[in-house]
Every structure is written in structure tokens, then in C-alpha cells.
Amino acid sequence: MVYPDTFEGFQIDGPDTWTEFQKRPFQPKPFGDYDVEIRISACGVCSSDIHTINGGWGERPFPLCVGHEIVGTAIRVGPKVTLIEHGQRVGVGAQCLSCLECKQCKNGNEVYCLKQVSTYGKKYPGTDITTQGGYASHIRAHEYFVFPIPEKLDTAQAAPMLCAGITAYSPLVRHGCAPGSKVGIVGLGGIGHFAVMFAKALGAEVWVISRTRAKEEDARKLGADGFIATCEEEWNEPHRMTFDLVLNTANSSKGFDLNRYLSLLDVHKRFISVGLPEGSGNEIHAKQLLGNGVLMGASHLGNRQEMLEMLQLAADKGVKGWIEEIPISEDGLKLAVTRLHDNDVRYRFVLTEYWRAFGITMKELALACTSCH
Amino acid sequence: MVYPDTFEGFQIDGPDTWTEFQKRPFQPKPFGDYDVEIRISACGVCSSDIHTINGGWGERPFPLCVGHEIVGTAIRVGPKVTLIEHGQRVGVGAQCLSCLECKQCKNGNEVYCLKQVSTYGKKYPGTDITTQGGYASHIRAHEYFVFPIPEKLDTAQAAPMLCAGITAYSPLVRHGCAPGSKVGIVGLGGIGHFAVMFAKALGAEVWVISRTRAKEEDARKLGADGFIATCEEEWNEPHRMTFDLVLNTANSSKGFDLNRYLSLLDVHKRFISVGLPEGSGNEIHAKQLLGNGVLMGASHLGNRQEMLEMLQLAADKGVKGWIEEIPISEDGLKLAVTRLHDNDVRYRFVLTEYWRAFGITMKELALACTSCH
């Protein structure tokens, strides 16, 4: 069987061989009336991919093709699709379905729908098929989770915004990042560097909070107004109760002195985590939250409206992630996940040159040419 | 030395003798220009008093007179006092001072002022004197922390509202309790029973969440619309993502399955703790907060405006705490703290008949008669 009955992708067979990608065909979900089929041309490499394939987040269904920062071309649209046009350059993030009928879905909270389906590693409802991600030739997704990419945004630039970007953007706009606010970004990585740029684009005063001063120059280049190094004694004291929002993008909770972070926030302001470190969390006692009535929360991706707004904001304000492109292949993927695992990236890998791995038809070539400037 | 150079109160000498109250004179802070001096006539017995005298909250300065749900008569007002009149029936809660100048104080958050002073067990700024609470003949406090009691409220009824009441009321109004909202109250004790009544008075649908069904009848009598017993299997399932606010008044975190509580809340709604259990807290991982983007926080007392509103609401709507009056004395206090420690109270002890312990002057008698109906 070949396309369109099967797609082709780079799969991992289990945590023991989490850097050994196997290129092979796999069966996609049946094509539905609201589905968009996308020929993939780029995909960012997210820490979630690593946590999934190396077993850090627990058991997952293998073999599995990860990747959820996907940009490509809509080469087929279902008969009921109204949001996406054939031939359009589009993106897919970390979510590919929700019920679209519950209270949460109807309130712009489809990311919190109890029936949400992740872009990879979950069963498609009503099938035995496991969702497969963007280290692949194609993906099928419900149109509601497919987003047109503004013309001004480069394909490789847009890709990491579909997960890292929106993971930073949504909590910023939901939890108080605005002109006049003072926002702290903990951790300068894939998500963190987007958080700095988007918080600036949204008009806030932005401080990067990092373990050492090693990334201070980068932070300033990204637009940060200030920099705090938590290896320095009493680092929180000058900033007590002055922040309106602290976004924690750190990917590890090791040695994290939560109390000092919480002390930064003004009354009832918010400390929001978007990283999901492996291992255990922090012990928390009500008294730690009492001094300033701080609210502690976590945020998951962002909704469709926020995704469209973010992409437009990035296009309008020229927000550009710091990316490193790697042609997709067994070796390229091994390099990408190994270096990302070792935090050796500033600040996002994007897999490109999909045509080398998966070929290209004349029709697709023509389409690609019209959508690329 | 006698009054007004000394006050008289029932003090505890240390955690080893935390039920042995010693009646003796103590030196009050110097009388300031903004101070109100109150002849105490009633004081509620709060769990904080127990945690303080039995060492559960750690070291405290002894000998110490606790009690911070104080009602009495203003028998002296400083030359700069404008908020309180001589002879007025007034209350003092758990806070007796803040700087009144910082950003927090100016924003109605004097309870979160970094220079706040608790009603007992803290040093008065600029002195070596430890604040002493309401198990005493008198108290002096800055007028901003002294609240006129509405005529319709009985003295013994008003007393426990000064701490238990406001501790329930402030987070309710700050975190979304309103007509149309669904509010859960965890734990039916001193604070919890006020929370149920105030949440109802504020127009919410109110559910009590308790370990067993033992208090269901009480909950319904207090006005609860529903009751959840957490000893029952899968108790949270029917209520997933339906609550707008859960107020945790539980005084213990033992066996607390936090995830189930958090699952009750709709997206970005709040789980607010007002109890300060002794011992350790709960381990929390960002992923526990991710499913619904719930915000977890704690709340500390309430501000002056909220205190005045709450007392008026109680007067207007006839909110009445379930109290048991105990005349203040060595034996009465021993009984009160022992029974409260054993959770043997429904739902608040109030110490009364202060005149038996501390006498009464003819002038005070006359004042008391004019202010009491």
C-alpha cells in the first residue's frame, strides 16, 4: 500500500532505542468530512517529543512517530471543510481533535476538553489507530486544528510557533501580560525565548529569570528589559511583590526554590508553569501561597483564536524564533533529539527538506512554488 | 501598676502547658495618636489560637495571650482617630497594624503588607512589646483595624466573624462567588460554616465537601444546596469541571487526594486554601494543574472594606454563626481549647462574661447599657 492509503514517517520503537528512528509506512486515520490532509514540509523538535520517546513521561504506544510543530500544504480537504482551502499553507500543533460540543470547547477552551486528542500517541476516537506526528510525509487533522500561516511568516519560522510559540503566547494573554505589566520568564529555551518575544510584542516589561548569567546576552537580544540570575544570593529580594505574571518554562524542577519565585508576585498575581518536567514536583503548603495570595497554575497550549492571533502578531511585528534547520533523516533526527536532550540548542531545531526523505510530485512542486515567495 | 498602665489577660507560658491559662497583668503598647482602646466583652476561639499555643506552627514568644476575634467597647480614642467614636461597639480581627503606605496597603491589600502585624505574638514596630490578643481585659489597635459593629449584630455573634467570618468572606468575593456560580466549601468547621452562609448570602449555588456524611444535615441547615462525601468512591466524577470556586477550609491535609479536588474546577477557576494545617503540605506537579488550567492559591483574612461589607451583609441577611458561649476563666479556656483541638465544637466557641474575670466600672456599665439593646 502506498499513499494515500499509507503515510510514511520516522518512528521510534521504544524508550530503549529513543534515538534510532525507523523510516516506514504507517496507516493514517480514515479521511473524514471535516479533515484536512497536509503534505508536511517542516516540523519543529519539541521537548515533548523527547519526553515521549525516551519514556520520561511514562508508557506510550510504540512504534510512534512524534513531532507536533507541523507546517505543510493542504493537499486535500473534506467536503464539509470551510476553514481551510485546498493548496493553502497551514500548520498543526500538539492537538488534532476535541469534541467541539462541550462547555469547554464552546468557551474557547478546546485545549481543556476532556475528549481532546493529542497529535501523536493517542487513539483516534472510534478507531484502533494511534495518532502519528509530524516526522512524517503527511498528516490528517480536523480543520479546527489546522491553521492558515500568514504569508509573511517563513515556513521554518512558523513551525515552532505551533507548539512552543502558542504554549508561551496563550498564558501570556490569559494571565495578564499587557502594556504596563511586569512579566518574568523563567528559563530561556524553546518556549522561553518565544515567551520573551511575545511578551515584548504584547507591550510588557519583560525579565528573564535564569540559573546563571550565561544567557543574559541572548535575553537582551531577544528584547528582555532585565535579567535575574537565581544563582546569586537573595536574588528575589529587590523584586518582591513587583511582578504581575511569572511564566515558568523551565524543563526541570531540580533545585527549584519555589518560595523565592512566588515571592516575586504582587497580590493575587500568577505563577504559571508550562513546562512539564519529568519526575516529581514541588511540595507545596498553603502557607507558601499566603504571603501574597499568589495563584499558581499551569497552562496547556492555546486555543484556535489565540493561535491565529499569535501567528498574525508574529507576522505583523516580525517575531522570529532563533531556529536551526536540520534536514529530516535518520541521522538528522538522531542529532536533533540528542542535542535537544542535552540542552544544546539555541533555541529550536526545525526539521526541513522533507522532499529529500519523502519525495515530491510535480503537482506538489507547483503548489509549493505558488505558496512560497 | 494597674489599668491603664497594664492590661490583664489569660496567658500561656509555652507549648508544654498549652491548656494552662495564667491570669496576670501585662504591659500594652504605648497609646498612639491613631489608636483605639477597647474594653473587651467577647472573643471567639480560633484554631490559630491552638496552633500558636501548642507549638504546631513553630516557636512563638511566650508568655502569650491569644485570641483575635474581639468585640468590645471603644473606651478611649487617640487625637487623630476619625474612623471610630468613643463609646462605639467595635471589633478587632487577626491583624492590628500595617504600614498603610505601600502599594499593597493602598490597593486594599493591607493584609498582604510586608509590615503587617498580627494581633498577637508579634513585636509592635518600634517597641520591644509583643502583641497580646483578646483573652484579655483590653486591647489597643490602630483605628484602621478597628471595625464598628452594626447594631443588628449581637456581640457574641459578631466576634467569630472578625477572623473566621472574614477568612471565608474575602476569598469568596475576590475569587468569583456570585449569583450563578457553583461554589464548593471543603470542611465544615468554624470557617467552613461561615463560608456556606456567606456564599449563600452572596447568591451562589453552594456545595459542602466533607469526608463523611456526618455533617450533611448541618450543611443543609446552614443553607447548602448539595453535599459531597469524599469517602465515597469516585466522588468527584459527577462534578468534574463544574465548579467556579472551591474554598478549602480543612484544617488538615492528611489523606487529602488533591487531584480529585482540583478536577472539580472549570477552566482557570480557583482552588483557594484558607486553612493552614500543621505539618507538611501536598506534593504538586505542574501536570496536576494542566488538565483544566486550575489556579491554586491561598487567602489571608480580608481587608477593611470587606470586613465592613461582611458585617453589614450579616446584619442585613441575618447570617448567624452557630456558636457556643463559654464564660472566660482558666477553666472555661481550658475547656474551649481542649474541645476545639478535638474538633468537638459546632462550630465556634465564643468567650463571654468578661466582667466576671476583669470586673466592670460604673462608667463602662453605663456605656455597655447604651450600646446594648
Short mmCIF file of N, CA, C and O in Angstrom, two decimals, chain A residues 214-327:
data_model
loop_
_atom_site.label_atom_id
_atom_site.label_comp_id
_atom_site.label_asym_id
_atom_site.label_seq_id
_atom_site.Cartn_x
_atom_site.Cartn_y
_atom_site.Cartn_z
N ALA A 214 24.67 33.14 31.92
CA ALA A 214 25.19 32.66 30.64
C ALA A 214 24.32 33.12 29.46
O ALA A 214 24.84 33.39 28.37
N LYS A 215 23.03 33.23 29.67
CA LYS A 215 22.15 33.57 28.56
C LYS A 215 21.71 35.04 28.59
O LYS A 215 20.78 35.42 27.87
N GLU A 216 22.36 35.84 29.41
CA GLU A 216 21.91 37.23 29.53
C GLU A 216 21.98 37.98 28.21
O GLU A 216 21.05 38.71 27.84
N GLU A 217 23.07 37.76 27.48
CA GLU A 217 23.22 38.48 26.21
C GLU A 217 22.10 38.08 25.24
O GLU A 217 21.51 38.94 24.57
N ASP A 218 21.83 36.78 25.18
CA ASP A 218 20.73 36.32 24.33
C ASP A 218 19.41 36.96 24.75
O ASP A 218 18.62 37.42 23.92
N ALA A 219 19.18 36.97 26.07
CA ALA A 219 17.92 37.52 26.58
C ALA A 219 17.74 38.97 26.14
O ALA A 219 16.67 39.38 25.68
N ARG A 220 18.81 39.73 26.26
CA ARG A 220 18.74 41.15 25.86
C ARG A 220 18.47 41.26 24.37
O ARG A 220 17.68 42.09 23.94
N LYS A 221 19.16 40.42 23.58
CA LYS A 221 18.94 40.45 22.12
C LYS A 221 17.50 40.10 21.77
O LYS A 221 16.93 40.61 20.80
N LEU A 222 16.91 39.22 22.56
CA LEU A 222 15.51 38.83 22.30
C LEU A 222 14.54 39.93 22.72
O LEU A 222 13.36 39.88 22.40
N GLY A 223 15.06 40.92 23.47
CA GLY A 223 14.22 42.05 23.84
C GLY A 223 13.96 42.21 25.31
O GLY A 223 13.24 43.11 25.73
N ALA A 224 14.56 41.33 26.15
CA ALA A 224 14.30 41.42 27.59
C ALA A 224 14.78 42.76 28.14
O ALA A 224 15.83 43.27 27.76
N ASP A 225 13.99 43.31 29.06
CA ASP A 225 14.36 44.57 29.71
C ASP A 225 15.27 44.33 30.90
O ASP A 225 16.01 45.23 31.31
N GLY A 226 15.20 43.13 31.48
CA GLY A 226 16.01 42.86 32.65
C GLY A 226 16.33 41.38 32.73
O GLY A 226 15.74 40.55 32.04
N PHE A 227 17.29 41.06 33.60
CA PHE A 227 17.76 39.67 33.71
C PHE A 227 18.07 39.37 35.17
O PHE A 227 18.71 40.15 35.86
N ILE A 228 17.59 38.24 35.64
CA ILE A 228 17.83 37.82 37.02
C ILE A 228 18.49 36.45 37.00
O ILE A 228 18.02 35.54 36.32
N ALA A 229 19.59 36.32 37.74
CA ALA A 229 20.29 35.02 37.83
C ALA A 229 20.03 34.43 39.21
O ALA A 229 20.40 35.03 40.22
N THR A 230 19.41 33.25 39.24
CA THR A 230 18.99 32.69 40.52
C THR A 230 20.12 32.02 41.27
O THR A 230 19.92 31.50 42.38
N CYS A 231 21.33 32.01 40.69
CA CYS A 231 22.48 31.51 41.45
C CYS A 231 23.00 32.59 42.38
O CYS A 231 23.83 32.31 43.25
N GLU A 232 22.52 33.82 42.20
CA GLU A 232 23.01 34.91 43.03
C GLU A 232 22.18 34.99 44.32
O GLU A 232 20.97 34.82 44.30
N GLU A 233 22.85 35.27 45.41
CA GLU A 233 22.16 35.29 46.71
C GLU A 233 21.05 36.32 46.77
O GLU A 233 21.20 37.43 46.25
N GLU A 234 19.99 35.95 47.44
CA GLU A 234 18.89 36.88 47.69
C GLU A 234 18.40 37.55 46.41
O GLU A 234 17.99 38.69 46.41
N TRP A 235 18.44 36.78 45.32
CA TRP A 235 18.10 37.34 44.01
C TRP A 235 16.68 37.87 43.93
O TRP A 235 16.37 38.76 43.14
N ASN A 236 15.82 37.32 44.77
CA ASN A 236 14.42 37.72 44.69
C ASN A 236 14.11 39.01 45.44
O ASN A 236 13.12 39.70 45.16
N GLU A 237 14.97 39.36 46.41
CA GLU A 237 14.65 40.46 47.32
C GLU A 237 14.31 41.78 46.62
O GLU A 237 13.30 42.40 46.94
N PRO A 238 15.12 42.23 45.67
CA PRO A 238 14.78 43.54 45.06
C PRO A 238 13.48 43.52 44.27
O PRO A 238 12.97 44.58 43.90
N HIS A 239 12.97 42.34 43.98
CA HIS A 239 11.79 42.24 43.10
C HIS A 239 10.54 41.75 43.82
O HIS A 239 9.52 41.49 43.18
N ARG A 240 10.60 41.62 45.12
CA ARG A 240 9.46 41.10 45.90
C ARG A 240 8.17 41.83 45.56
O ARG A 240 8.09 43.05 45.60
N MET A 241 7.13 41.05 45.26
CA MET A 241 5.79 41.59 45.04
C MET A 241 5.74 42.68 43.97
O MET A 241 4.97 43.63 44.08
N THR A 242 6.58 42.53 42.95
CA THR A 242 6.55 43.54 41.88
C THR A 242 6.09 42.96 40.54
O THR A 242 5.78 43.73 39.63
N PHE A 243 6.07 41.66 40.40
CA PHE A 243 5.70 41.06 39.11
C PHE A 243 4.19 40.84 39.00
O PHE A 243 3.52 40.51 39.99
N ASP A 244 3.68 41.01 37.79
CA ASP A 244 2.26 40.75 37.52
C ASP A 244 2.03 39.32 37.01
O ASP A 244 0.92 38.81 37.05
N LEU A 245 3.08 38.73 36.49
CA LEU A 245 2.96 37.37 35.95
C LEU A 245 4.37 36.78 35.87
O LEU A 245 5.30 37.46 35.45
N VAL A 246 4.49 35.55 36.32
CA VAL A 246 5.74 34.82 36.07
C VAL A 246 5.36 33.55 35.33
O VAL A 246 4.52 32.77 35.78
N LEU A 247 5.96 33.40 34.16
CA LEU A 247 5.70 32.23 33.33
C LEU A 247 6.90 31.30 33.48
O LEU A 247 8.03 31.66 33.13
N ASN A 248 6.64 30.12 34.02
CA ASN A 248 7.71 29.18 34.27
C ASN A 248 7.82 28.19 33.11
O ASN A 248 7.00 27.30 32.97
N THR A 249 8.86 28.37 32.29
CA THR A 249 9.04 27.49 31.14
C THR A 249 10.13 26.46 31.41
O THR A 249 10.51 25.72 30.50
N ALA A 250 10.65 26.44 32.63
CA ALA A 250 11.76 25.54 32.94
C ALA A 250 11.35 24.09 32.76
O ALA A 250 10.23 23.71 33.07
N ASN A 251 12.29 23.32 32.29
CA ASN A 251 12.01 21.94 31.95
C ASN A 251 12.47 20.98 33.04
O ASN A 251 12.49 19.78 32.88
N SER A 252 12.85 21.55 34.17
CA SER A 252 13.31 20.74 35.29
C SER A 252 12.95 21.46 36.58
O SER A 252 12.98 22.68 36.65
N SER A 253 12.58 20.68 37.61
CA SER A 253 12.25 21.33 38.88
C SER A 253 13.34 21.05 39.92
O SER A 253 13.18 21.29 41.09
N LYS A 254 14.47 20.57 39.45
CA LYS A 254 15.60 20.24 40.31
C LYS A 254 16.15 21.51 40.98
O LYS A 254 16.50 22.47 40.29
N GLY A 255 16.23 21.49 42.27
CA GLY A 255 16.83 22.60 43.00
C GLY A 255 16.06 23.90 42.87
O GLY A 255 16.60 24.99 43.07
N PHE A 256 14.80 23.77 42.53
CA PHE A 256 13.96 24.94 42.30
C PHE A 256 13.45 25.47 43.64
O PHE A 256 12.69 24.80 44.33
N ASP A 257 13.86 26.65 44.02
CA ASP A 257 13.43 27.23 45.30
C ASP A 257 12.14 28.00 45.06
O ASP A 257 12.12 29.22 44.92
N LEU A 258 11.05 27.24 45.02
CA LEU A 258 9.76 27.79 44.62
C LEU A 258 9.37 29.04 45.41
O LEU A 258 8.84 30.01 44.84
N ASN A 259 9.65 29.05 46.70
CA ASN A 259 9.24 30.19 47.53
C ASN A 259 9.79 31.51 47.04
O ASN A 259 9.11 32.53 47.07
N ARG A 260 11.02 31.49 46.58
CA ARG A 260 11.60 32.75 46.09
C ARG A 260 10.90 33.21 44.82
O ARG A 260 10.68 34.40 44.61
N TYR A 261 10.56 32.25 43.95
CA TYR A 261 9.84 32.63 42.73
C TYR A 261 8.48 33.22 43.08
O TYR A 261 8.07 34.25 42.54
N LEU A 262 7.78 32.54 44.00
CA LEU A 262 6.44 33.00 44.36
C LEU A 262 6.49 34.39 45.00
O LEU A 262 5.57 35.19 44.83
N SER A 263 7.57 34.68 45.69
CA SER A 263 7.67 35.97 46.39
C SER A 263 7.75 37.14 45.42
O SER A 263 7.57 38.29 45.81
N LEU A 264 8.03 36.86 44.16
CA LEU A 264 8.16 37.93 43.18
C LEU A 264 6.82 38.58 42.85
O LEU A 264 6.78 39.72 42.38
N LEU A 265 5.74 37.85 43.10
CA LEU A 265 4.45 38.28 42.55
C LEU A 265 3.67 39.20 43.47
O LEU A 265 3.63 39.03 44.69
N ASP A 266 3.05 40.19 42.86
CA ASP A 266 2.16 41.09 43.57
C ASP A 266 0.90 40.29 43.97
O ASP A 266 0.69 39.16 43.51
N VAL A 267 0.08 40.89 44.80
CA VAL A 267 -1.08 40.19 45.39
C VAL A 267 -2.00 39.59 44.32
O VAL A 267 -2.42 40.29 43.39
N HIS A 268 -2.29 38.31 44.49
CA HIS A 268 -3.20 37.56 43.60
C HIS A 268 -2.70 37.46 42.16
O HIS A 268 -3.48 37.12 41.26
N LYS A 269 -1.45 37.79 41.91
CA LYS A 269 -0.92 37.61 40.56
C LYS A 269 -0.50 36.16 40.39
O LYS A 269 -0.58 35.37 41.31
N ARG A 270 -0.06 35.82 39.19
CA ARG A 270 0.00 34.40 38.85
C ARG A 270 1.38 33.86 38.47
O ARG A 270 2.13 34.51 37.76
N PHE A 271 1.62 32.68 38.98
CA PHE A 271 2.81 31.92 38.62
C PHE A 271 2.32 30.73 37.80
O PHE A 271 1.69 29.81 38.31
N ILE A 272 2.59 30.77 36.51
CA ILE A 272 2.02 29.78 35.59
C ILE A 272 3.13 28.93 34.98
O ILE A 272 4.06 29.45 34.38
N SER A 273 3.01 27.62 35.13
CA SER A 273 4.00 26.70 34.57
C SER A 273 3.53 26.16 33.23
O SER A 273 2.37 25.78 33.09
N VAL A 274 4.43 26.12 32.28
CA VAL A 274 4.10 25.50 31.00
C VAL A 274 5.02 24.33 30.69
O VAL A 274 4.74 23.54 29.80
N GLY A 275 6.11 24.23 31.44
CA GLY A 275 6.97 23.06 31.28
C GLY A 275 6.37 21.89 32.05
O GLY A 275 5.62 22.07 33.00
N LEU A 276 6.65 20.71 31.61
CA LEU A 276 6.21 19.52 32.35
C LEU A 276 7.45 18.69 32.65
O LEU A 276 7.74 17.73 31.95
N PRO A 277 8.18 19.08 33.68
CA PRO A 277 9.41 18.35 34.00
C PRO A 277 9.11 16.88 34.24
O PRO A 277 8.04 16.53 34.71
N GLU A 278 10.09 16.04 33.89
CA GLU A 278 9.99 14.63 34.26
C GLU A 278 10.18 14.55 35.77
O GLU A 278 10.69 15.46 36.39
N GLY A 279 9.76 13.44 36.36
CA GLY A 279 9.98 13.23 37.78
C GLY A 279 8.97 13.94 38.63
O GLY A 279 7.92 14.37 38.16
N SER A 280 9.31 14.07 39.92
CA SER A 280 8.35 14.59 40.88
C SER A 280 8.27 16.11 40.83
O SER A 280 9.06 16.77 40.16
N GLY A 281 7.32 16.64 41.56
CA GLY A 281 7.11 18.08 41.56
C GLY A 281 7.68 18.74 42.79
O GLY A 281 8.68 18.29 43.34
N ASN A 282 7.04 19.80 43.21
CA ASN A 282 7.45 20.51 44.41
C ASN A 282 6.42 20.26 45.50
O ASN A 282 5.24 20.23 45.23
N GLU A 283 6.90 20.13 46.73
CA GLU A 283 5.95 20.08 47.82
C GLU A 283 5.45 21.49 48.07
O GLU A 283 6.22 22.44 48.11
N ILE A 284 4.15 21.60 48.19
CA ILE A 284 3.58 22.93 48.37
C ILE A 284 2.65 22.93 49.58
O ILE A 284 1.86 22.01 49.78
N HIS A 285 2.76 23.95 50.37
CA HIS A 285 1.94 24.11 51.57
C HIS A 285 1.22 25.45 51.43
O HIS A 285 1.79 26.41 50.90
N ALA A 286 -0.03 25.48 51.89
CA ALA A 286 -0.83 26.70 51.73
C ALA A 286 -0.08 27.93 52.22
O ALA A 286 -0.21 29.01 51.64
N LYS A 287 0.73 27.79 53.25
CA LYS A 287 1.39 28.98 53.79
C LYS A 287 2.35 29.62 52.79
O LYS A 287 2.62 30.82 52.86
N GLN A 288 2.84 28.83 51.83
CA GLN A 288 3.73 29.40 50.82
C GLN A 288 2.98 30.34 49.88
O GLN A 288 3.56 31.16 49.21
N LEU A 289 1.68 30.14 49.79
CA LEU A 289 0.87 30.93 48.86
C LEU A 289 0.18 32.08 49.59
O LEU A 289 -0.51 32.89 48.98
N LEU A 290 0.39 32.11 50.90
CA LEU A 290 -0.41 33.01 51.73
C LEU A 290 0.15 34.43 51.78
O LEU A 290 -0.59 35.39 51.89
N GLY A 291 1.48 34.54 51.70
CA GLY A 291 2.12 35.83 51.90
C GLY A 291 1.64 36.89 50.94
O GLY A 291 1.54 38.07 51.28
N ASN A 292 1.34 36.49 49.73
CA ASN A 292 0.89 37.47 48.73
C ASN A 292 -0.37 36.99 48.00
O ASN A 292 -0.79 37.60 47.01
N GLY A 293 -0.96 35.91 48.48
CA GLY A 293 -2.19 35.42 47.84
C GLY A 293 -1.96 35.05 46.38
O GLY A 293 -2.88 35.06 45.56
N VAL A 294 -0.72 34.68 46.06
CA VAL A 294 -0.36 34.32 44.67
C VAL A 294 -1.17 33.12 44.20
O VAL A 294 -1.54 32.25 44.99
N LEU A 295 -1.47 33.11 42.92
CA LEU A 295 -2.18 31.98 42.31
C LEU A 295 -1.20 31.19 41.46
O LEU A 295 -0.48 31.75 40.64
N MET A 296 -1.21 29.88 41.66
CA MET A 296 -0.28 29.01 40.96
C MET A 296 -1.06 28.16 39.98
O MET A 296 -2.07 27.57 40.34
N GLY A 297 -0.60 28.12 38.76
CA GLY A 297 -1.34 27.34 37.79
C GLY A 297 -0.44 26.78 36.71
O GLY A 297 0.79 26.93 36.75
N ALA A 298 -1.05 26.10 35.77
CA ALA A 298 -0.33 25.57 34.62
C ALA A 298 -1.17 25.87 33.39
O ALA A 298 -2.37 26.14 33.50
N SER A 299 -0.54 25.86 32.26
CA SER A 299 -1.26 26.20 31.04
C SER A 299 -0.92 25.18 29.97
O SER A 299 0.20 24.69 29.88
N HIS A 300 -1.92 24.89 29.15
CA HIS A 300 -1.77 23.85 28.14
C HIS A 300 -2.05 24.45 26.77
O HIS A 300 -3.18 24.88 26.51
N LEU A 301 -1.02 24.54 25.93
CA LEU A 301 -1.19 25.00 24.55
C LEU A 301 -1.99 26.31 24.49
O LEU A 301 -1.79 27.21 25.30
N GLY A 302 -2.88 26.42 23.50
CA GLY A 302 -3.70 27.61 23.35
C GLY A 302 -4.83 27.28 22.41
O GLY A 302 -4.80 26.24 21.73
N ASN A 303 -5.84 28.12 22.37
CA ASN A 303 -6.98 27.77 21.52
C ASN A 303 -6.81 28.29 20.08
O ASN A 303 -5.82 28.94 19.74
N ARG A 304 -7.77 27.96 19.23
CA ARG A 304 -7.67 28.33 17.82
C ARG A 304 -7.54 29.84 17.63
O ARG A 304 -6.71 30.31 16.87
N GLN A 305 -8.37 30.59 18.35
CA GLN A 305 -8.34 32.04 18.20
C GLN A 305 -6.97 32.60 18.58
O GLN A 305 -6.42 33.46 17.89
N GLU A 306 -6.42 32.09 19.68
CA GLU A 306 -5.11 32.55 20.11
C GLU A 306 -4.04 32.17 19.09
O GLU A 306 -3.09 32.93 18.84
N MET A 307 -4.17 30.99 18.50
CA MET A 307 -3.20 30.55 17.51
C MET A 307 -3.20 31.52 16.31
O MET A 307 -2.13 31.95 15.85
N LEU A 308 -4.40 31.86 15.85
CA LEU A 308 -4.49 32.77 14.69
C LEU A 308 -3.94 34.15 15.05
O LEU A 308 -3.20 34.76 14.27
N GLU A 309 -4.29 34.63 16.25
CA GLU A 309 -3.79 35.94 16.70
C GLU A 309 -2.27 35.94 16.83
O GLU A 309 -1.60 36.90 16.43
N MET A 310 -1.74 34.88 17.41
CA MET A 310 -0.29 34.80 17.60
C MET A 310 0.46 34.81 16.27
O MET A 310 1.45 35.53 16.10
N LEU A 311 -0.02 34.01 15.33
CA LEU A 311 0.65 33.95 14.03
C LEU A 311 0.59 35.32 13.35
O LEU A 311 1.57 35.78 12.75
N GLN A 312 -0.54 36.00 13.48
CA GLN A 312 -0.66 37.33 12.87
C GLN A 312 0.25 38.34 13.57
O GLN A 312 0.89 39.17 12.92
N LEU A 313 0.30 38.25 14.91
CA LEU A 313 1.18 39.14 15.67
C LEU A 313 2.63 38.93 15.25
O LEU A 313 3.39 39.89 15.05
N ALA A 314 3.02 37.67 15.11
CA ALA A 314 4.39 37.36 14.69
C ALA A 314 4.66 37.93 13.31
O ALA A 314 5.74 38.50 13.05
N ALA A 315 3.68 37.81 12.41
CA ALA A 315 3.85 38.34 11.05
C ALA A 315 3.94 39.88 11.10
O ALA A 315 4.81 40.48 10.48
N ASP A 316 3.05 40.49 11.87
CA ASP A 316 3.00 41.96 11.93
C ASP A 316 4.23 42.57 12.58
O ASP A 316 4.73 43.60 12.15
N LYS A 317 4.69 41.94 13.66
CA LYS A 317 5.78 42.54 14.43
C LYS A 317 7.13 41.93 14.09
O LYS A 317 8.14 42.25 14.72
N GLY A 318 7.14 41.01 13.14
CA GLY A 318 8.42 40.41 12.74
C GLY A 318 9.05 39.55 13.82
O GLY A 318 10.28 39.49 13.92
N VAL A 319 8.21 38.89 14.64
CA VAL A 319 8.77 37.99 15.66
C VAL A 319 9.39 36.80 14.95
O VAL A 319 8.75 36.13 14.13
N LYS A 320 10.66 36.56 15.26
CA LYS A 320 11.37 35.44 14.63
C LYS A 320 12.04 34.58 15.67
O LYS A 320 12.89 35.04 16.43
N GLY A 321 11.68 33.30 15.70
CA GLY A 321 12.35 32.37 16.60
C GLY A 321 13.80 32.20 16.17
O GLY A 321 14.15 32.39 15.00
N TRP A 322 14.64 31.84 17.13
CA TRP A 322 16.03 31.51 16.80
C TRP A 322 16.05 30.02 16.49
O TRP A 322 15.99 29.19 17.40
N ILE A 323 16.11 29.72 15.24
CA ILE A 323 15.99 28.31 14.86
C ILE A 323 17.24 27.80 14.16
O ILE A 323 18.02 28.57 13.59
N GLU A 324 17.39 26.50 14.22
CA GLU A 324 18.46 25.83 13.49
C GLU A 324 17.79 24.76 12.64
O GLU A 324 17.12 23.88 13.20
N GLU A 325 17.97 24.84 11.34
CA GLU A 325 17.30 23.88 10.46
C GLU A 325 18.14 22.62 10.28
O GLU A 325 19.36 22.70 10.11
N ILE A 326 17.47 21.50 10.32
CA ILE A 326 18.13 20.21 10.10
C ILE A 326 17.29 19.42 9.09
O ILE A 326 16.10 19.22 9.32
N PRO A 327 17.88 19.01 7.97
CA PRO A 327 17.11 18.19 7.02
C PRO A 327 16.65 16.91 7.69
O PRO A 327 17.43 16.27 8.41
#
